[in-house]
Amino acid sequence: MNAIDARIEGGNPAAPRAVAPATHPTHKFQLLLKREYWEHKGGFLWAPLVAGGISLLLTLMAIVLGLIAARRAIADGDMEIDGIQVNGLDIGQLTQRMSAEDMAEMAQGLDLTLLLSSSWPFIVLAFVVFFYCLGALYDERKDRSVLFWKSLPLSDTQTVLSKVVSAAVVAPLIAVGAAIATMFVFMLMISAVVMLHGGNPMELIWGPANPLTIVGGHLAWIPVYALWALPTIGWLLLCSAWARSKPFLWAIMVPLFAGIFVSWFDLMELFNLDSSWFWANAVGRLLLGTFPAIDMAYRSGFGENGGEGLENITRELSAASQLQTLAMPELWIGALVGAAMIFGAIRLRRWRDEG
């Protein structure tokens, strides 16, 4: 700046000009994540919380109806346990007649019940992430807001990756929190019922059950979900960036028609494989990756390698079994394919900005 320019701006030519500090890329990425969260707070936060609340409401209704039915059965003299007539609903007295095997079975049943009570936020998560990715890049082109975001000092890579992290990490993390909160509220509800009917909740609920093991399994599932869902996330973002209209139909019909084409002409026989392999490892990985526990089906060979019963279900959803998924080649191959499609979505966003 020369002296004339300084006098025009009313400044001192001898004084140094202050330079605004550059924004760190990490700070930009954090702001992008906050933007995604606030724009989709209904799906990310409220949807899993509402789902957990509905499950608790239905549980409460089931408890009330069950207690009413039990009291009516006792009053009519129709309730017997092990051939002994029950004259009152005294849970403490009833559990004294339980053997060690009965307590073990009850513990397994409690663990399964806790898993089911915490599953509602995960069911909602599958649909939230699916439709979020499907509209993430298409909607901003449709409402022309992409022109505004491109005018900011934000790269396409940062923008698309913020959507990937929101779908693969932020949304599952919130869903896990909602699931854990739902599970513990459920335990408090049944503990209150046990305590009001002469039972000891610590002996009958909190002692036999393994809530901390389930919590550990939920937390260990987050990185597994992030990697396992990458092919679906990448495919949906690619369709969202490419489709001029109706991205849902493109995302669904292309894999389905590919599967039908492969099955029709038996193309997988060229590789000594069955057509079911293509449906499971191509069509399934592109469309079902956002659904929680789908990796468990691949890990158990769709029922061929896994056992039956409650014990197997709780074992498959434990932290150790969840982390075993990280050793599966299918996970990493799918993650690489998903990363390639995410790269394609980034490239498409750089030039496709029409409505």
Protein backbone atom coordinates (compact mmCIF):
# COMPACT_ATOMS: atom_id res chain seq x y z
CA MET A 1 0.00 0.00 0.00
CA ASN A 2 1.43 3.44 -0.97
CA ALA A 3 0.91 6.76 0.80
CA ILE A 4 -1.94 7.86 -1.52
CA ASP A 5 -3.90 4.67 -0.87
CA ALA A 6 -3.33 5.08 2.85
CA ARG A 7 -4.63 8.69 2.84
CA ILE A 8 -7.69 7.62 0.84
CA GLU A 9 -8.52 5.02 3.48
CA GLY A 10 -7.83 7.54 6.25
CA GLY A 11 -4.96 5.52 7.65
CA ASN A 12 -1.37 6.21 8.52
CA PRO A 13 1.03 5.14 5.76
CA ALA A 14 3.69 4.37 8.31
CA ALA A 15 1.44 2.17 10.47
CA PRO A 16 1.46 -1.58 9.68
CA ARG A 17 -1.80 -2.99 8.38
CA ALA A 18 -3.48 -5.65 10.55
CA VAL A 19 -3.90 -9.03 8.87
CA ALA A 20 -6.87 -11.19 9.82
CA PRO A 21 -5.79 -14.62 11.02
CA ALA A 22 -6.58 -17.47 8.65
CA THR A 23 -9.26 -19.92 9.72
CA HIS A 24 -7.84 -23.32 10.54
CA PRO A 25 -9.22 -26.15 8.32
CA THR A 26 -10.17 -28.12 11.44
CA HIS A 27 -12.32 -25.23 12.64
CA LYS A 28 -14.03 -25.06 9.25
CA PHE A 29 -14.78 -28.77 9.41
CA GLN A 30 -16.25 -28.43 12.90
CA LEU A 31 -18.50 -25.63 11.67
CA LEU A 32 -19.63 -27.83 8.77
CA LEU A 33 -20.48 -30.63 11.20
CA LYS A 34 -22.47 -28.20 13.33
CA ARG A 35 -24.27 -27.01 10.22
CA GLU A 36 -25.26 -30.57 9.30
CA TYR A 37 -26.41 -31.26 12.84
CA TRP A 38 -28.56 -28.16 13.15
CA GLU A 39 -30.08 -28.56 9.70
CA HIS A 40 -30.97 -32.21 10.41
CA LYS A 41 -31.49 -32.08 14.16
CA GLY A 42 -34.93 -33.62 13.80
CA GLY A 43 -33.53 -36.79 12.25
CA PHE A 44 -30.25 -37.00 14.13
CA LEU A 45 -31.48 -36.20 17.65
CA TRP A 46 -35.24 -36.15 18.02
CA ALA A 47 -36.05 -39.18 15.88
CA PRO A 48 -34.07 -41.69 18.01
CA LEU A 49 -35.24 -40.04 21.23
CA VAL A 50 -38.87 -40.20 20.14
CA ALA A 51 -38.41 -43.82 19.06
CA GLY A 52 -36.98 -44.69 22.47
CA GLY A 53 -39.83 -42.84 24.16
CA ILE A 54 -42.41 -44.74 22.12
CA SER A 55 -40.81 -48.06 23.07
CA LEU A 56 -40.93 -47.07 26.75
CA LEU A 57 -44.57 -46.00 26.42
CA LEU A 58 -45.49 -49.33 24.83
CA THR A 59 -43.54 -51.14 27.56
CA LEU A 60 -45.45 -49.25 30.24
CA MET A 61 -48.74 -50.13 28.59
CA ALA A 62 -47.70 -53.80 28.38
CA ILE A 63 -46.71 -53.80 32.07
CA VAL A 64 -50.04 -52.28 33.12
CA LEU A 65 -52.04 -54.73 31.01
CA GLY A 66 -49.93 -57.64 32.26
CA LEU A 67 -50.47 -56.70 35.89
CA ILE A 68 -54.21 -56.32 35.35
CA ALA A 69 -54.37 -59.72 33.66
CA ALA A 70 -52.29 -61.34 36.43
CA ARG A 71 -54.50 -59.90 39.19
CA ARG A 72 -57.64 -61.09 37.41
CA ALA A 73 -56.15 -64.57 37.02
CA ILE A 74 -55.21 -64.66 40.71
CA ALA A 75 -58.66 -63.48 41.75
CA ASP A 76 -60.29 -66.20 39.62
CA GLY A 77 -57.88 -68.85 40.93
CA ASP A 78 -56.56 -69.57 37.45
CA MET A 79 -52.87 -68.78 38.07
CA GLU A 80 -50.52 -71.63 38.93
CA ILE A 81 -46.72 -71.86 38.94
CA ASP A 82 -45.15 -75.35 39.04
CA GLY A 83 -48.50 -76.75 40.10
CA ILE A 84 -48.78 -74.41 43.09
CA GLN A 85 -51.77 -72.14 43.34
CA VAL A 86 -50.79 -68.46 43.51
CA ASN A 87 -52.88 -66.43 45.95
CA GLY A 88 -51.07 -63.13 45.63
CA LEU A 89 -48.70 -61.30 43.32
CA ASP A 90 -45.60 -61.52 45.53
CA ILE A 91 -42.58 -61.59 43.23
CA GLY A 92 -40.16 -62.14 46.11
CA GLN A 93 -42.01 -65.27 47.18
CA LEU A 94 -42.22 -66.56 43.62
CA THR A 95 -38.50 -66.14 42.90
CA GLN A 96 -37.55 -68.11 46.01
CA ARG A 97 -38.82 -71.21 44.20
CA MET A 98 -36.55 -70.63 41.20
CA SER A 99 -33.55 -72.92 40.71
CA ALA A 100 -30.08 -71.90 39.53
CA GLU A 101 -30.96 -72.95 35.98
CA ASP A 102 -34.10 -70.85 36.11
CA MET A 103 -32.06 -67.83 37.23
CA ALA A 104 -29.57 -68.36 34.38
CA GLU A 105 -32.37 -68.53 31.84
CA MET A 106 -33.92 -65.44 33.37
CA ALA A 107 -30.60 -63.61 33.03
CA GLN A 108 -30.40 -64.49 29.33
CA GLY A 109 -33.98 -63.38 28.87
CA LEU A 110 -33.24 -60.10 30.62
CA ASP A 111 -30.25 -59.43 28.35
CA LEU A 112 -32.35 -60.09 25.26
CA THR A 113 -35.11 -57.86 26.62
CA LEU A 114 -32.61 -55.06 27.24
CA LEU A 115 -31.30 -55.42 23.69
CA LEU A 116 -34.82 -55.25 22.29
CA SER A 117 -35.70 -52.24 24.44
CA SER A 118 -32.67 -50.35 23.11
CA SER A 119 -33.20 -51.35 19.46
CA TRP A 120 -35.81 -48.75 18.52
CA PRO A 121 -33.37 -45.83 18.08
CA PHE A 122 -31.23 -48.05 15.83
CA ILE A 123 -34.19 -48.92 13.61
CA VAL A 124 -34.90 -45.23 13.14
CA LEU A 125 -31.19 -44.57 12.52
CA ALA A 126 -31.21 -46.84 9.45
CA PHE A 127 -33.86 -44.74 7.68
CA VAL A 128 -32.51 -41.39 8.89
CA VAL A 129 -29.01 -42.05 7.52
CA PHE A 130 -30.34 -43.56 4.28
CA PHE A 131 -32.52 -40.60 3.33
CA TYR A 132 -30.07 -38.05 4.72
CA CYS A 133 -27.33 -39.29 2.37
CA LEU A 134 -29.77 -39.56 -0.51
CA GLY A 135 -30.72 -35.89 -0.27
CA ALA A 136 -27.47 -34.46 1.08
CA LEU A 137 -26.13 -33.21 -2.27
CA TYR A 138 -29.29 -33.33 -4.36
CA ASP A 139 -31.35 -31.02 -2.13
CA GLU A 140 -28.75 -28.26 -2.14
CA ARG A 141 -28.78 -28.30 -5.94
CA LYS A 142 -32.57 -28.42 -6.02
CA ASP A 143 -33.03 -25.34 -3.82
CA ARG A 144 -29.95 -23.61 -5.35
CA SER A 145 -28.31 -23.21 -1.94
CA VAL A 146 -25.23 -24.90 -3.39
CA LEU A 147 -24.36 -21.57 -5.06
CA PHE A 148 -24.24 -19.89 -1.66
CA TRP A 149 -22.09 -22.60 -0.06
CA LYS A 150 -19.70 -22.59 -3.02
CA SER A 151 -19.23 -18.84 -2.60
CA LEU A 152 -17.77 -19.48 0.87
CA PRO A 153 -14.12 -20.48 1.44
CA LEU A 154 -15.12 -24.13 1.76
CA SER A 155 -13.86 -26.87 -0.50
CA ASP A 156 -16.03 -29.58 -2.00
CA THR A 157 -13.94 -32.16 -0.18
CA GLN A 158 -14.63 -30.58 3.21
CA THR A 159 -18.35 -30.26 2.48
CA VAL A 160 -18.84 -33.85 1.29
CA LEU A 161 -16.67 -35.33 4.04
CA SER A 162 -18.67 -33.44 6.67
CA LYS A 163 -21.76 -35.20 5.37
CA VAL A 164 -19.96 -38.55 5.44
CA VAL A 165 -18.85 -38.05 9.06
CA SER A 166 -22.32 -36.88 10.04
CA ALA A 167 -23.88 -40.04 8.59
CA ALA A 168 -21.20 -42.52 9.68
CA VAL A 169 -20.24 -41.17 13.12
CA VAL A 170 -22.43 -38.35 14.45
CA ALA A 171 -25.83 -39.95 13.80
CA PRO A 172 -24.81 -43.41 15.16
CA LEU A 173 -23.21 -41.82 18.23
CA ILE A 174 -26.43 -39.97 19.07
CA ALA A 175 -28.48 -43.12 18.40
CA VAL A 176 -26.26 -45.12 20.76
CA GLY A 177 -26.77 -42.49 23.45
CA ALA A 178 -30.54 -42.63 22.96
CA ALA A 179 -30.47 -46.45 23.02
CA ILE A 180 -28.47 -46.58 26.25
CA ALA A 181 -30.75 -44.03 27.91
CA THR A 182 -33.81 -46.00 26.78
CA MET A 183 -32.36 -49.24 28.16
CA PHE A 184 -31.64 -47.82 31.61
CA VAL A 185 -35.05 -46.14 31.85
CA PHE A 186 -36.56 -49.51 30.93
CA MET A 187 -34.58 -51.14 33.75
CA LEU A 188 -35.82 -48.53 36.19
CA MET A 189 -39.40 -49.17 35.11
CA ILE A 190 -39.25 -52.93 35.64
CA SER A 191 -37.26 -52.41 38.86
CA ALA A 192 -40.11 -50.27 40.19
CA VAL A 193 -42.62 -52.99 39.31
CA VAL A 194 -40.50 -55.63 41.06
CA MET A 195 -40.03 -53.48 44.16
CA LEU A 196 -43.75 -52.64 44.40
CA HIS A 197 -44.57 -56.34 44.39
CA GLY A 198 -42.22 -57.57 47.09
CA GLY A 199 -39.13 -58.27 45.00
CA ASN A 200 -35.54 -57.10 45.21
CA PRO A 201 -34.52 -55.29 41.99
CA MET A 202 -30.80 -55.70 42.71
CA GLU A 203 -31.26 -59.46 43.04
CA LEU A 204 -33.72 -59.97 40.20
CA ILE A 205 -32.85 -57.25 37.64
CA TRP A 206 -29.53 -55.49 38.09
CA GLY A 207 -27.62 -58.53 39.34
CA PRO A 208 -28.52 -61.16 36.72
CA ALA A 209 -28.60 -58.76 33.76
CA ASN A 210 -25.50 -57.43 32.02
CA PRO A 211 -26.31 -53.82 31.07
CA LEU A 212 -22.66 -52.72 31.05
CA THR A 213 -21.79 -55.52 28.63
CA ILE A 214 -24.57 -54.32 26.33
CA VAL A 215 -23.35 -50.72 26.64
CA GLY A 216 -19.83 -51.87 25.72
CA GLY A 217 -21.21 -53.68 22.69
CA HIS A 218 -23.12 -50.57 21.58
CA LEU A 219 -20.02 -48.37 21.88
CA ALA A 220 -17.79 -50.89 20.07
CA TRP A 221 -20.38 -51.03 17.30
CA ILE A 222 -19.87 -47.36 16.31
CA PRO A 223 -16.54 -47.79 14.40
CA VAL A 224 -17.87 -51.04 12.91
CA TYR A 225 -20.96 -49.23 11.64
CA ALA A 226 -18.90 -46.33 10.27
CA LEU A 227 -16.81 -48.68 8.12
CA TRP A 228 -19.53 -51.14 7.23
CA ALA A 229 -21.93 -48.42 6.07
CA LEU A 230 -19.37 -46.69 3.82
CA PRO A 231 -20.42 -48.50 0.60
CA THR A 232 -24.05 -47.51 1.12
CA ILE A 233 -23.14 -43.97 2.18
CA GLY A 234 -20.83 -43.57 -0.81
CA TRP A 235 -23.41 -44.96 -3.24
CA LEU A 236 -26.20 -42.74 -1.93
CA LEU A 237 -24.01 -39.63 -2.00
CA LEU A 238 -22.91 -40.49 -5.54
CA CYS A 239 -26.54 -40.78 -6.63
CA SER A 240 -27.37 -37.59 -4.74
CA ALA A 241 -24.62 -35.70 -6.58
CA TRP A 242 -25.34 -37.21 -10.00
CA ALA A 243 -29.11 -37.58 -10.34
CA ARG A 244 -30.93 -34.70 -12.01
CA SER A 245 -34.21 -35.89 -10.48
CA LYS A 246 -35.61 -38.74 -8.38
CA PRO A 247 -32.36 -39.86 -6.75
CA PHE A 248 -34.28 -42.46 -4.71
CA LEU A 249 -35.30 -44.37 -7.84
CA TRP A 250 -31.77 -44.27 -9.25
CA ALA A 251 -30.25 -45.44 -5.97
CA ILE A 252 -32.69 -48.35 -5.64
CA MET A 253 -33.33 -49.45 -9.20
CA VAL A 254 -29.74 -49.53 -10.51
CA PRO A 255 -28.54 -52.17 -7.98
CA LEU A 256 -31.79 -54.13 -8.22
CA PHE A 257 -31.73 -54.26 -12.02
CA ALA A 258 -28.04 -55.19 -11.90
CA GLY A 259 -28.88 -58.08 -9.59
CA ILE A 260 -31.74 -59.21 -11.84
CA PHE A 261 -29.49 -58.99 -14.91
CA VAL A 262 -26.73 -61.02 -13.25
CA SER A 263 -29.21 -63.64 -12.03
CA TRP A 264 -31.00 -63.84 -15.36
CA PHE A 265 -27.88 -64.59 -17.40
CA ASP A 266 -26.04 -66.50 -14.62
CA LEU A 267 -23.02 -64.23 -15.02
CA MET A 268 -21.54 -65.21 -11.65
CA GLU A 269 -20.98 -68.74 -12.96
CA LEU A 270 -18.07 -67.29 -14.92
CA PHE A 271 -16.35 -66.83 -11.54
CA ASN A 272 -17.61 -70.15 -10.09
CA LEU A 273 -19.98 -68.22 -7.82
CA ASP A 274 -23.71 -68.28 -7.29
CA SER A 275 -25.96 -65.33 -8.07
CA SER A 276 -26.71 -65.04 -4.34
CA TRP A 277 -23.12 -63.88 -3.84
CA PHE A 278 -23.79 -60.84 -6.04
CA TRP A 279 -27.02 -60.06 -4.22
CA ALA A 280 -25.34 -60.25 -0.83
CA ASN A 281 -22.01 -58.58 -1.57
CA ALA A 282 -23.00 -56.05 -4.22
CA VAL A 283 -26.70 -55.24 -4.02
CA GLY A 284 -26.91 -55.79 -0.26
CA ARG A 285 -23.81 -53.77 0.53
CA LEU A 286 -25.04 -50.84 -1.58
CA LEU A 287 -28.55 -50.70 -0.13
CA LEU A 288 -28.52 -52.23 3.36
CA GLY A 289 -25.33 -50.88 4.92
CA THR A 290 -27.14 -48.26 7.00
CA PHE A 291 -29.17 -50.91 8.83
CA PRO A 292 -27.59 -51.79 12.20
CA ALA A 293 -26.59 -55.42 12.90
CA ILE A 294 -26.54 -56.27 9.17
CA ASP A 295 -22.84 -57.01 9.62
CA MET A 296 -23.80 -59.71 12.13
CA ALA A 297 -25.57 -61.60 9.33
CA TYR A 298 -22.40 -61.52 7.21
CA ARG A 299 -20.24 -62.45 10.18
CA SER A 300 -22.37 -65.50 10.98
CA GLY A 301 -22.68 -66.56 7.36
CA PHE A 302 -26.42 -65.73 7.31
CA GLY A 303 -27.12 -68.32 9.97
CA GLU A 304 -24.78 -71.02 8.67
CA ASN A 305 -22.00 -70.44 11.20
CA GLY A 306 -23.99 -69.13 14.15
CA GLY A 307 -25.81 -71.06 16.80
CA GLU A 308 -29.37 -70.72 17.95
CA GLY A 309 -30.87 -69.31 21.12
CA LEU A 310 -30.66 -66.23 23.28
CA GLU A 311 -27.07 -66.82 24.33
CA ASN A 312 -25.85 -66.61 20.74
CA ILE A 313 -27.66 -63.31 20.10
CA THR A 314 -26.17 -61.59 23.13
CA ARG A 315 -22.74 -63.01 22.32
CA GLU A 316 -22.87 -61.79 18.72
CA LEU A 317 -23.72 -58.27 19.89
CA SER A 318 -21.00 -58.11 22.55
CA ALA A 319 -18.00 -55.79 22.21
CA ALA A 320 -15.61 -58.67 21.43
CA SER A 321 -17.77 -59.97 18.60
CA GLN A 322 -18.34 -56.47 17.25
CA LEU A 323 -14.63 -55.81 17.06
CA GLN A 324 -14.08 -59.14 15.31
CA THR A 325 -15.86 -57.61 12.35
CA LEU A 326 -12.83 -55.35 11.85
CA ALA A 327 -10.87 -58.44 10.76
CA MET A 328 -13.32 -59.27 7.95
CA PRO A 329 -11.93 -58.64 4.44
CA GLU A 330 -15.47 -57.81 3.26
CA LEU A 331 -15.53 -54.80 5.57
CA TRP A 332 -12.32 -53.26 4.25
CA ILE A 333 -13.02 -54.05 0.60
CA GLY A 334 -16.42 -52.42 0.95
CA ALA A 335 -14.86 -49.44 2.74
CA LEU A 336 -12.44 -48.92 -0.15
CA VAL A 337 -15.28 -49.11 -2.68
CA GLY A 338 -17.27 -46.65 -0.57
CA ALA A 339 -14.29 -44.27 -0.41
CA ALA A 340 -13.99 -44.40 -4.21
CA MET A 341 -17.68 -43.50 -4.60
CA ILE A 342 -17.30 -40.68 -2.07
CA PHE A 343 -14.42 -39.35 -4.17
CA GLY A 344 -16.70 -39.52 -7.21
CA ALA A 345 -19.37 -37.56 -5.32
CA ILE A 346 -16.79 -34.87 -4.49
CA ARG A 347 -15.78 -34.57 -8.14
CA LEU A 348 -19.41 -34.40 -9.28
CA ARG A 349 -20.23 -31.65 -6.81
CA ARG A 350 -17.53 -29.44 -8.28
CA TRP A 351 -19.33 -29.00 -11.58
CA ARG A 352 -22.94 -30.17 -11.15
CA ASP A 353 -24.79 -27.25 -9.57
CA GLU A 354 -27.90 -27.07 -11.70
CA GLY A 355 -31.32 -27.24 -10.13
